[in-house]
Amino acid sequence: MKGLVTETKGRFVTVHIVRKEACGECRACLSGMMENDMDIEAQNLCEAEVGDWVELELQDNAFMHAILIMYGIPLVGLVLGLVLGYFVVAPLVPFINEGLTSFIVGAIFTAVCYLWIHSQNHRWESGKYRPLATKLVAEDEVEGACGA
């Protein structure tokens, strides 16, 4: 992905990603699903300055780890909540349907997982999940690139 540096903050830069029309149609990446252009804070590895065009990358496996954190942990919480709700909590409240009890406990466990992930946000943002501005590119290289 490529974008325009709009601000520098020490060793980080704010990069404005300008989506092209073709990119919005394919939906092959997350940016293809977004309505608007976006600004991303990235680590400045190429000494970019305001007005420079840069190429953004994620560290190896960072995208998959982020996906596992955002979807895997809540999924485990949901399944665990459903099982515990059905086999442990439902017998304790016999006047409520087992399926409804299981659903409510599963939803609570999922919400707790998302709250925990949100509470750890400083941990996720400070490390390998932050995009990297790896190299300067010419503006004419940007024109044909999806996501830039």
Short mmCIF file of C-alpha atoms in Angstrom, two decimals:
data_model
loop_
_atom_site.label_atom_id
_atom_site.label_comp_id
_atom_site.label_asym_id
_atom_site.label_seq_id
_atom_site.Cartn_x
_atom_site.Cartn_y
_atom_site.Cartn_z
CA MET A 1 0.00 0.00 0.00
CA LYS A 2 1.27 3.49 -0.79
CA GLY A 3 0.35 6.88 0.61
CA LEU A 4 1.28 10.52 1.16
CA VAL A 5 3.04 11.62 4.35
CA THR A 6 0.97 14.38 5.95
CA GLU A 7 2.69 14.70 9.33
CA THR A 8 5.86 13.61 11.11
CA LYS A 9 6.01 12.85 14.84
CA GLY A 10 9.49 11.79 15.88
CA ARG A 11 10.08 8.32 14.50
CA PHE A 12 6.49 8.03 13.23
CA VAL A 13 4.66 9.51 10.25
CA THR A 14 0.99 9.95 9.46
CA VAL A 15 0.30 8.61 5.97
CA HIS A 16 -2.83 9.49 3.99
CA ILE A 17 -3.99 6.55 1.89
CA VAL A 18 -5.86 7.67 -1.23
CA ARG A 19 -8.06 4.90 -2.60
CA LYS A 20 -8.63 4.60 -6.35
CA GLU A 21 -12.01 3.68 -7.85
CA ALA A 22 -10.82 0.26 -9.02
CA CYS A 23 -9.69 -0.59 -5.51
CA GLY A 24 -13.16 -0.05 -4.06
CA GLU A 25 -14.65 -2.67 -6.36
CA CYS A 26 -12.41 -5.69 -5.78
CA ARG A 27 -12.73 -5.91 -1.96
CA ALA A 28 -9.61 -8.07 -1.86
CA CYS A 29 -8.28 -6.09 1.08
CA LEU A 30 -9.74 -4.32 4.08
CA SER A 31 -9.21 -0.87 2.53
CA GLY A 32 -11.44 -1.92 -0.38
CA MET A 33 -14.36 -2.20 2.05
CA MET A 34 -13.91 1.28 3.49
CA GLU A 35 -15.90 4.20 2.19
CA ASN A 36 -13.35 6.95 2.82
CA ASP A 37 -9.65 7.56 2.48
CA MET A 38 -7.78 6.94 5.69
CA ASP A 39 -4.83 8.18 7.70
CA ILE A 40 -2.45 5.62 9.19
CA GLU A 41 0.33 6.15 11.68
CA ALA A 42 3.42 4.21 10.63
CA GLN A 43 6.97 3.84 11.83
CA ASN A 44 9.26 5.98 9.65
CA LEU A 45 12.03 3.65 8.45
CA CYS A 46 12.83 5.60 5.29
CA GLU A 47 13.27 9.07 6.82
CA ALA A 48 10.24 10.41 4.97
CA GLU A 49 9.15 14.00 5.36
CA VAL A 50 5.83 15.76 4.86
CA GLY A 51 4.87 15.63 1.18
CA ASP A 52 6.78 12.40 0.41
CA TRP A 53 5.06 9.33 -1.01
CA VAL A 54 5.93 6.13 0.87
CA GLU A 55 5.28 2.43 0.59
CA LEU A 56 3.67 0.85 3.67
CA GLU A 57 4.23 -2.72 4.82
CA LEU A 58 3.46 -4.89 7.82
CA GLN A 59 6.10 -7.00 9.50
CA ASP A 60 6.13 -10.73 8.71
CA ASN A 61 3.01 -12.52 9.95
CA ALA A 62 1.75 -9.39 11.73
CA PHE A 63 -1.47 -9.35 9.71
CA MET A 64 -2.25 -12.98 10.58
CA HIS A 65 -1.47 -12.39 14.25
CA ALA A 66 -3.76 -9.36 14.28
CA ILE A 67 -6.54 -11.41 12.67
CA LEU A 68 -6.09 -14.15 15.27
CA ILE A 69 -6.22 -11.62 18.09
CA MET A 70 -9.31 -9.79 16.79
CA TYR A 71 -11.30 -12.85 15.72
CA GLY A 72 -9.71 -15.92 17.31
CA ILE A 73 -9.80 -14.82 20.95
CA PRO A 74 -13.47 -13.70 20.82
CA LEU A 75 -14.38 -16.91 18.98
CA VAL A 76 -12.81 -18.99 21.75
CA GLY A 77 -14.68 -16.85 24.29
CA LEU A 78 -17.95 -17.39 22.44
CA VAL A 79 -17.55 -21.17 22.23
CA LEU A 80 -16.42 -21.40 25.85
CA GLY A 81 -19.37 -19.24 26.92
CA LEU A 82 -21.84 -21.33 24.92
CA VAL A 83 -20.56 -24.58 26.42
CA LEU A 84 -20.42 -23.27 29.99
CA GLY A 85 -23.79 -21.57 29.57
CA TYR A 86 -25.43 -24.76 28.37
CA PHE A 87 -23.86 -27.29 30.73
CA VAL A 88 -23.13 -25.23 33.86
CA VAL A 89 -25.34 -22.13 34.05
CA ALA A 90 -28.53 -23.49 32.42
CA PRO A 91 -29.08 -26.21 35.08
CA LEU A 92 -28.78 -23.50 37.76
CA VAL A 93 -31.63 -21.46 36.21
CA PRO A 94 -34.19 -24.08 35.09
CA PHE A 95 -36.93 -21.48 34.41
CA ILE A 96 -34.97 -20.11 31.40
CA ASN A 97 -34.45 -22.04 28.15
CA GLU A 98 -31.01 -23.73 27.90
CA GLY A 99 -30.39 -22.27 24.45
CA LEU A 100 -31.16 -18.73 25.57
CA THR A 101 -28.98 -19.11 28.66
CA SER A 102 -26.17 -20.50 26.55
CA PHE A 103 -26.48 -17.61 24.09
CA ILE A 104 -26.43 -14.97 26.84
CA VAL A 105 -23.36 -16.45 28.54
CA GLY A 106 -21.62 -16.79 25.15
CA ALA A 107 -22.37 -13.14 24.34
CA ILE A 108 -21.04 -12.06 27.74
CA PHE A 109 -17.81 -14.06 27.28
CA THR A 110 -17.37 -12.56 23.80
CA ALA A 111 -17.89 -9.04 25.12
CA VAL A 112 -15.36 -9.67 27.91
CA CYS A 113 -12.84 -10.86 25.30
CA TYR A 114 -13.31 -7.68 23.24
CA LEU A 115 -12.99 -5.52 26.36
CA TRP A 116 -9.76 -7.32 27.25
CA ILE A 117 -8.40 -6.84 23.71
CA HIS A 118 -9.33 -3.15 23.92
CA SER A 119 -7.59 -2.84 27.30
CA GLN A 120 -4.42 -4.29 25.72
CA ASN A 121 -4.54 -1.85 22.78
CA HIS A 122 -1.34 -0.09 23.89
CA ARG A 123 0.43 -3.46 23.65
CA TRP A 124 -0.80 -4.17 20.12
CA GLU A 125 -0.06 -0.66 18.81
CA SER A 126 3.43 -0.39 20.20
CA GLY A 127 4.94 -3.38 18.50
CA LYS A 128 4.92 -5.45 15.37
CA TYR A 129 1.32 -4.67 14.41
CA ARG A 130 2.11 -1.08 13.43
CA PRO A 131 2.60 -0.44 9.69
CA LEU A 132 6.09 0.47 8.50
CA ALA A 133 6.93 3.22 5.99
CA THR A 134 9.70 1.24 4.30
CA LYS A 135 10.71 3.24 1.24
CA LEU A 136 10.14 6.47 -0.62
CA VAL A 137 8.35 6.16 -3.96
CA ALA A 138 7.83 8.61 -6.78
CA GLU A 139 4.34 10.04 -7.22
CA ASP A 140 4.05 8.54 -10.72
CA GLU A 141 4.57 5.04 -9.21
CA VAL A 142 1.50 5.60 -7.04
CA GLU A 143 -1.04 6.25 -9.79
CA GLY A 144 -1.61 2.62 -10.81
CA ALA A 145 -1.40 1.07 -7.36
CA CYS A 146 -4.45 -0.32 -5.64
CA GLY A 147 -4.85 1.08 -2.12
CA ALA A 148 -2.73 4.10 -2.85
#
